[in-house]
């Protein structure tokens, strides 16, 4: 009896570590964190001045924060003379009047992170331009330091119940840094740029740290489902972490995944459109100037991802191939200078200037300048005037998170005129299907589509634009921001789902009392749970001690003991057929052997296995590539084992195999499941959860249910068991079980103890 009263931790059973549940109150404040504030400090000849920041993030977040309120933390855009009193006074004013809190960055940090890791490493890779990647370890250190400085600033302003919303690729380490300092905080992250394909992401230096930084958040949101899927693929490939479509488990903490396409604040445009004198004046002037000509409009930051040279070449092609357009069309290209300290951007500028000169020089006439090029930021009234004027808006991004210009143009076309030509590689294409889509890398076809846009008949034009207009108005930035914050609050409350299902502590006296008086159902997984993993499956022959334990438990008339495994019926029968009264479940729930029945029972007898002929060659190909790995054929499944392969290589190829199989099996009833050093291809239907129903039909309402297992297949079972069941996860890793125990030995000790408890009671 004394042994029974030992502390549970000595037996290796510990309550699963949980994250505290955050309670949201009505007055939860919002803290927005982004690299840049909507305000930028500029050093002028006479002193300091405040300018509005350009770019999509500021355009979108500013109206959202102005409506709902909240603090904004970011860099003011300068790094010198930080103690200058005049400068400091401006920052104080920003904080008091605009609730913008500036983060000061030392000069070398600012340069290293901004012009270095953020814009020469992350930006090109995330936009699928690995050829533009530049990396040096110093710029990475600056990036880490920048994130650390931001983390301190957030901690300084944070109050319990605040919602922290981190933005974009400059701050990818911040979620985890904050999680360490503020474990309870609600932390959301939104990526404004695309997430690269899983082929390209791994080229990124420090890729592991970035992913680990991101998963510190409660919510990770992307512009499109495509980007979200690519993130999941990268997570699997780089960290070997599996995820569900909308959720990921980091230990016992859930991380929610969302696709939330950003919108604009349409009224900012409609107000200027309808009642602003300056806008009206610009518009009237340009109508006059471009009378008799169709206007094509392009508005971009001068970034190589926006496809400006590609557009200019396509335009030249259009003019050359359609002589009828001579003097009938003009392209207005607005290009805001950006990141000019980086060489690539200077090269781009030179290239664009050359193309502009060439087009106007070679194709223009004394009465006609085919291309109007404006290389500066323009006023919003001018921008809206241009949107109103333009017959066609031409978005040619080679890759873009969303592209707000597309939505701004559409918002300025309430009457349904105008045509949007949109690159299929902009995130906007995922939700703006009524636009004319182009592949901007294909000059000839792009030119053809622009020609088509110019000639589109009125009915089709209106049909397309009206549908787009409605959607842009409906899915505005407020809708987007509200959805993000609701998802963040829900994500935080999800932590409760894990927490609520778990008792605080397993007391031996409790398990003892529950066990002694009960009708019991005891369910055990085999490999990894009762015995360690063997190098080859056939080597895991049950030791005598395990057979004795099972015999003892199954002999008790109050027990129903079930061994439930991924192994084949033949294998289980050979090893455990002699244990009287033991239920066997094979192939994760595909077949079952009632101890009182002479034969095995197939749960779905009509299931077919002709798919094996297609999948086998793929697995064999992986066997050829991975020394030490092999394929096991089961009745319902094919299993690739790589326990004996070189660990990193095995893991790497396993990720590749799963990605490949997932794509291939998407439309079928088959799935690729990851187990302990195995990838198992099998139909979806057999599951340990499903077989439970069959067991509970045979033995309804047992008073005491105990289940132990070590891998994902056991999670199905834990999930389906009633709340009062004693569920034990063996080994490390995330779980829904009530308890964890370090390894199979601890579990066997516990089982022996329970069995002895019964004997002790009987004896007394
Ligand atoms: P950006 O790459 O900055 O944003 P984008 O979405 O096109 O790209 O936004 C640019 C913004 O700047 C627009 O609001 C536009 O009106 C404005 N702008 C552009 N040229 C201008 C000019 N010459 N003068 C004045 N204003 C100008 C990042 C991602 C995008 C994503 C946004 C928002 O790269 O893919 O859409 O964030 O999430």
XYZ file of N, CA and C in Angstrom, residues 399-555:
471
model
N 4.983 39.452 -58.119
C 4.560 38.779 -56.893
C 4.180 39.891 -55.919
N 3.045 39.713 -55.224
C 2.555 40.769 -54.336
C 1.669 40.133 -53.272
N 1.785 40.598 -52.026
C 0.952 40.041 -50.961
C -0.515 40.207 -51.322
N -0.934 41.445 -51.553
C -2.299 41.714 -51.954
C -2.305 42.620 -53.180
N -1.924 43.864 -53.005
C -1.932 44.996 -53.921
C -3.191 45.825 -53.706
N -2.997 46.907 -52.972
C -4.127 47.760 -52.611
C -4.531 48.678 -53.750
N -3.587 48.955 -54.666
C -3.923 49.856 -55.774
C -5.112 49.285 -56.548
N -5.128 47.961 -56.716
C -6.235 47.317 -57.433
C -7.565 47.660 -56.772
N -7.575 47.628 -55.447
C -8.837 47.856 -54.721
C -9.190 49.346 -54.705
N -8.155 50.191 -54.609
C -8.410 51.637 -54.600
C -9.022 52.070 -55.935
N -8.492 51.535 -57.032
C -9.013 51.879 -58.355
C -10.484 51.485 -58.453
N -10.763 50.252 -58.033
C -12.137 49.749 -58.126
C -13.083 50.606 -57.269
N -12.590 51.017 -56.080
C -13.430 51.852 -55.201
C -13.776 53.181 -55.872
N -12.929 53.627 -56.792
C -13.172 54.904 -57.471
C -13.984 54.733 -58.745
N -14.605 53.568 -58.931
C -15.418 53.330 -60.131
C -16.838 52.929 -59.736
N -17.541 53.783 -58.989
C -18.878 53.399 -58.525
C -19.873 53.217 -59.662
N -19.593 53.847 -60.820
C -20.539 53.733 -61.940
C -20.310 52.454 -62.747
N -19.268 51.730 -62.420
C -19.032 50.468 -63.131
C -18.252 50.625 -64.422
N -17.662 51.808 -64.679
C -16.816 51.901 -65.873
C -15.377 51.561 -65.482
N -14.518 51.489 -66.469
C -13.113 51.172 -66.171
C -12.880 49.671 -66.146
N -11.644 49.290 -66.470
C -11.281 47.866 -66.499
C -10.040 47.654 -65.640
N -10.086 46.613 -64.821
C -8.917 46.260 -64.017
C -8.184 45.106 -64.690
N -6.911 45.341 -64.992
C -6.058 44.257 -65.506
C -5.120 43.891 -64.367
N -5.158 42.646 -63.985
C -4.507 42.267 -62.725
C -3.605 41.055 -62.884
N -2.411 41.170 -62.347
C -1.475 40.042 -62.388
C -2.020 38.881 -61.555
N -1.910 37.690 -62.102
C -2.394 36.547 -61.321
C -1.477 36.250 -60.139
N -0.332 36.911 -60.060
C 0.583 36.680 -58.947
C 0.441 37.699 -57.818
N -0.561 38.551 -57.920
C -0.877 39.439 -56.793
C -1.914 38.723 -55.950
N -1.814 38.853 -54.611
C -2.799 38.213 -53.732
C -4.217 38.622 -54.113
N -4.370 39.841 -54.625
C -5.698 40.351 -54.980
C -6.393 39.454 -56.005
N -5.610 38.755 -56.833
C -6.217 37.922 -57.880
C -7.082 36.816 -57.295
N -6.751 36.404 -56.049
C -7.511 35.318 -55.436
C -8.962 35.719 -55.185
N -9.225 37.004 -55.010
C -10.617 37.404 -54.727
C -11.167 38.378 -55.754
N -10.406 38.715 -56.799
C -10.897 39.676 -57.791
C -10.944 39.018 -59.166
N -11.667 37.900 -59.206
C -11.693 37.076 -60.410
C -12.328 37.772 -61.611
N -13.082 38.862 -61.393
C -13.720 39.543 -62.535
C -12.751 40.461 -63.261
N -11.547 40.621 -62.724
C -10.535 41.407 -63.437
C -10.056 40.602 -64.639
N -9.398 41.268 -65.598
C -8.738 40.512 -66.670
C -7.373 40.118 -66.125
N -7.144 38.827 -66.011
C -5.907 38.372 -65.367
C -4.770 38.229 -66.388
N -3.570 38.587 -65.944
C -2.409 38.454 -66.831
C -1.271 37.720 -66.133
N -0.423 37.124 -66.955
C 0.868 36.644 -66.478
C 1.889 37.703 -66.910
N 2.370 38.526 -65.966
C 3.205 39.665 -66.358
C 4.559 39.261 -66.946
N 4.919 37.990 -66.786
C 6.183 37.537 -67.373
C 6.028 37.286 -68.888
N 4.767 37.222 -69.332
C 4.507 36.950 -70.743
C 4.127 38.261 -71.435
N 5.135 38.926 -72.016
C 4.936 40.251 -72.622
C 3.848 40.268 -73.692
N 3.923 39.301 -74.622
C 2.993 39.318 -75.760
C 1.549 39.160 -75.324
N 1.337 38.177 -74.457
C -0.043 37.933 -74.016
C -0.547 39.094 -73.164
N 0.352 39.671 -72.366
C -0.056 40.821 -71.546
C -0.494 41.955 -72.471
N 0.297 42.190 -73.504
C -0.058 43.254 -74.452
C -1.419 42.957 -75.082
N -1.652 41.703 -75.419
C -2.955 41.335 -76.015
C -4.091 41.650 -75.054
N -3.877 41.303 -73.773
C -4.946 41.531 -72.786
C -5.190 43.036 -72.592
N -4.125 43.828 -72.621
C -4.320 45.275 -72.499
C -5.118 45.776 -73.709
N -4.786 45.248 -74.884
C -5.544 45.608 -76.085
C -7.016 45.246 -75.911
N -7.240 44.081 -75.326
C -8.634 43.631 -75.114
C -9.335 44.551 -74.113
N -8.616 44.922 -73.049
C -9.193 45.789 -72.021
C -9.612 47.123 -72.630
N -8.777 47.637 -73.526
C -9.085 48.942 -74.140
C -10.328 48.851 -75.020
N -10.576 47.637 -75.562
C -11.681 47.497 -76.507
C -12.913 46.833 -75.890
N -12.878 46.555 -74.606
C -13.959 45.772 -73.976
C -15.308 46.483 -74.128
N -16.334 45.724 -74.532
C -17.620 46.419 -74.728
C -18.231 46.808 -73.388
N -19.092 47.795 -73.462
C -19.564 48.441 -72.246
C -20.270 47.471 -71.301
N -21.061 46.580 -71.891
C -21.831 45.666 -71.035
C -20.902 44.782 -70.185
N -19.921 44.207 -70.838
C -19.001 43.322 -70.119
C -18.189 44.110 -69.075
N -17.804 45.317 -69.488
C -17.027 46.177 -68.595
C -17.807 46.437 -67.301
N -19.071 46.805 -67.477
C -19.892 47.134 -66.298
C -20.161 45.899 -65.439
N -20.401 44.818 -66.103
C -20.668 43.575 -65.373
C -19.491 43.228 -64.464
N -18.319 43.314 -65.044
C -17.115 42.965 -64.278
C -16.858 43.982 -63.172
N -16.917 45.255 -63.535
C -16.542 46.276 -62.548
C -17.564 46.373 -61.410
N -18.846 46.185 -61.720
C -19.853 46.278 -60.657
C -19.635 45.178 -59.621
N -19.349 43.974 -60.118
C -19.118 42.872 -59.179
C -17.895 43.158 -58.307
N -16.840 43.681 -58.933
C -15.621 44.002 -58.169
C -15.899 45.100 -57.140
N -16.623 46.115 -57.584
C -16.893 47.266 -56.727
C -17.636 46.836 -55.461
N -18.651 46.021 -55.659
C -19.446 45.548 -54.513
C -18.542 44.831 -53.519
N -17.683 43.980 -54.034
C -16.844 43.178 -53.147
C -15.829 44.040 -52.391
N -15.254 45.018 -53.096
C -14.264 45.885 -52.430
C -14.941 46.689 -51.314
N -16.182 47.105 -51.559
C -16.883 47.861 -50.518
C -17.241 46.980 -49.328
N -17.637 45.755 -49.632
C -18.045 44.849 -48.558
C -16.837 44.382 -47.737
N -15.788 43.933 -48.418
C -14.612 43.417 -47.689
C -13.608 44.532 -47.445
N -14.033 45.520 -46.697
C -13.143 46.678 -46.509
C -12.165 46.424 -45.362
N -11.360 47.430 -45.070
C -10.313 47.237 -44.064
C -10.904 47.041 -42.659
N -12.095 47.564 -42.452
C -12.708 47.421 -41.111
C -13.173 45.975 -40.915
N -13.742 45.451 -41.968
C -14.175 44.058 -41.948
C -12.961 43.157 -41.684
N -11.889 43.452 -42.397
C -10.643 42.673 -42.259
C -10.091 42.769 -40.834
N -9.971 44.008 -40.325
C -9.390 44.212 -38.996
C -10.256 43.584 -37.911
N -11.578 43.727 -38.064
C -12.476 43.143 -37.058
C -12.351 41.620 -37.064
N -12.281 41.065 -38.273
C -12.139 39.599 -38.350
C -10.845 39.145 -37.696
N -9.800 39.931 -37.901
C -8.513 39.558 -37.295
C -8.639 39.563 -35.771
N -9.230 40.618 -35.241
C -9.282 40.733 -33.773
C -10.225 39.691 -33.162
N -11.320 39.411 -33.862
C -12.220 38.363 -33.352
C -11.480 37.020 -33.369
N -10.776 36.760 -34.476
C -10.033 35.485 -34.565
C -8.985 35.416 -33.465
N -8.362 36.550 -33.160
C -7.332 36.542 -32.111
C -7.970 36.226 -30.750
N -9.095 36.863 -30.491
C -9.743 36.599 -29.197
C -10.216 35.150 -29.108
N -10.741 34.657 -30.233
C -11.174 33.248 -30.230
C -9.976 32.327 -30.025
N -8.871 32.671 -30.698
C -7.670 31.829 -30.587
C -7.223 31.764 -29.135
N -7.291 32.880 -28.461
C -6.855 32.913 -27.061
C -7.799 32.080 -26.202
N -9.092 32.175 -26.490
C -10.013 31.388 -25.664
C -9.889 29.900 -25.968
N -9.357 29.570 -27.161
C -9.118 28.162 -27.499
C -8.127 27.518 -26.538
N -7.241 28.334 -25.985
C -6.290 27.748 -25.032
C -7.056 27.033 -23.928
N -8.243 27.555 -23.633
C -9.097 26.970 -22.609
C -9.539 25.581 -22.966
N -9.733 25.361 -24.303
C -10.212 24.049 -24.728
C -9.230 22.972 -24.276
N -7.954 23.272 -24.421
C -6.947 22.317 -23.989
C -6.921 22.241 -22.464
N -6.982 23.430 -21.850
C -6.842 23.484 -20.404
C -8.015 22.810 -19.700
N -9.259 23.097 -20.196
C -10.440 22.609 -19.493
C -10.515 21.095 -19.447
N -9.955 20.450 -20.482
C -10.117 19.008 -20.557
C -9.108 18.275 -19.671
N -8.270 19.014 -18.971
C -7.198 18.330 -18.274
C -7.245 18.509 -16.758
N -7.344 17.375 -16.023
C -7.320 17.485 -14.570
C -5.972 18.022 -14.105
N -5.968 18.574 -12.953
C -4.749 19.210 -12.481
C -3.640 18.211 -12.160
N -4.026 17.126 -11.509
C -2.968 16.249 -11.027
C -3.549 14.846 -10.807
N -2.821 13.861 -11.220
C -3.291 12.499 -11.004
C -2.828 12.013 -9.639
N -3.783 11.673 -8.790
C -3.409 11.179 -7.456
C -3.569 9.661 -7.441
N -2.548 8.953 -7.001
C -2.633 7.487 -6.981
C -3.837 7.015 -6.189
N -4.178 7.731 -5.127
C -5.319 7.279 -4.327
C -6.605 7.354 -5.151
N -6.695 8.387 -6.000
C -7.900 8.532 -6.824
C -7.991 7.390 -7.829
N -6.877 7.154 -8.518
C -6.913 6.098 -9.549
C -7.169 4.746 -8.877
N -6.621 4.588 -7.724
C -6.794 3.366 -6.955
C -8.261 3.158 -6.617
N -8.917 4.178 -6.078
C -10.331 4.060 -5.699
C -11.203 3.798 -6.919
N -10.916 4.554 -7.992
C -11.717 4.392 -9.199
C -11.546 2.981 -9.758
N -10.361 2.439 -9.662
C -10.038 1.139 -10.244
C -10.664 -0.012 -9.462
N -10.546 0.080 -8.159
C -10.936 -1.055 -7.326
C -12.405 -1.436 -7.475
N -13.274 -0.436 -7.527
C -14.699 -0.764 -7.493
C -15.351 -0.876 -8.864
N -14.543 -0.775 -9.900
C -15.175 -0.519 -11.191
C -15.214 -1.710 -12.142
N -16.107 -1.544 -13.150
C -16.029 -2.341 -14.373
C -15.118 -1.557 -15.284
N -14.071 -2.190 -15.773
C -13.009 -1.394 -16.396
C -12.795 -1.723 -17.860
N -12.508 -0.689 -18.599
C -12.057 -0.854 -19.982
C -10.638 -0.293 -20.053
N -9.700 -1.167 -20.411
C -8.288 -0.752 -20.428
C -7.765 -0.883 -21.855
N -7.324 0.211 -22.431
C -6.921 0.185 -23.843
C -5.451 0.598 -23.949
N -4.670 -0.268 -24.569
C -3.241 0.041 -24.701
C -2.787 -0.018 -26.143
N -2.015 0.971 -26.531
C -1.262 0.881 -27.777
C -0.067 -0.038 -27.486
N 0.605 -0.522 -28.521
C 1.722 -1.431 -28.243
C 3.086 -0.750 -28.442
N 3.488 -0.538 -29.724
C 4.837 -0.006 -29.982
C 4.979 1.416 -29.433
N 6.016 1.635 -28.678
C 6.253 2.977 -28.130
C 5.490 3.215 -26.841
N 4.537 2.311 -26.531
C 3.710 2.487 -25.334
C 4.029 1.416 -24.293
N 3.941 0.141 -24.731
C 4.285 -0.947 -23.798
C 5.715 -1.434 -24.011
N 6.223 -1.218 -25.212
C 7.617 -1.618 -25.512
C 8.274 -0.473 -26.279
N 9.606 -0.410 -26.249
C 10.276 0.644 -27.033
C 10.207 0.302 -28.519
N 10.477 1.297 -29.357
C 10.499 1.017 -30.795
C 11.697 0.159 -31.140
N 11.472 -0.843 -31.988
C 12.595 -1.677 -32.433
C 13.071 -1.148 -33.782
N 14.295 -1.522 -34.151
C 14.832 -1.038 -35.419
C 13.999 -1.540 -36.591
N 13.547 -2.789 -36.508
C 12.615 -3.306 -37.517
C 11.380 -3.775 -36.770
N 10.180 -3.615 -37.372
C 8.948 -3.924 -36.640
C 8.911 -5.337 -36.065
N 9.485 -6.300 -36.804
C 9.385 -7.692 -36.354
C 10.276 -7.986 -35.148
N 11.156 -7.040 -34.823
C 12.024 -7.279 -33.668
C 11.350 -6.924 -32.340
N 10.186 -6.272 -32.402
C 9.546 -5.831 -31.156
C 8.717 -6.943 -30.524
N 9.266 -8.136 -30.449
C 8.566 -9.292 -29.848
C 8.277 -8.958 -28.386
N 7.041 -9.240 -27.920
C 6.736 -8.846 -26.543
C 7.570 -9.611 -25.512
N 8.189 -8.939 -24.579
C 8.933 -9.647 -23.541
C 7.971 -10.355 -22.598
N 8.487 -11.312 -21.869
C 7.646 -12.107 -20.969
C 6.922 -11.197 -19.971
N 7.623 -10.162 -19.487
C 6.999 -9.301 -18.470
C 5.726 -8.645 -19.009
N 5.744 -8.272 -20.305
C 4.549 -7.639 -20.883
C 3.435 -8.670 -21.031
N 3.798 -9.874 -21.480
C 2.779 -10.921 -21.612
C 2.185 -11.254 -20.243
N 3.034 -11.293 -19.212
C 2.531 -11.571 -17.854
C 1.558 -10.485 -17.415
N 1.955 -9.260 -17.681
C 1.105 -8.127 -17.272
C -0.257 -8.201 -17.964
N -0.231 -8.434 -19.272
C -1.494 -8.514 -20.016
C -2.319 -9.706 -19.549
N -1.641 -10.847 -19.318
C -2.355 -12.025 -18.823
C -3.033 -11.731 -17.496
N -2.289 -11.057 -16.604
C -2.837 -10.775 -15.272
C -4.044 -9.851 -15.374
N -3.911 -8.837 -16.188
C -5.014 -7.883 -16.283
C -6.227 -8.503 -16.954
N -5.982 -9.261 -18.042
C -7.106 -9.835 -18.783
C -7.805 -10.925 -17.983
N -7.081 -11.524 -17.018
C -7.680 -12.608 -16.230
C -8.696 -12.078 -15.217
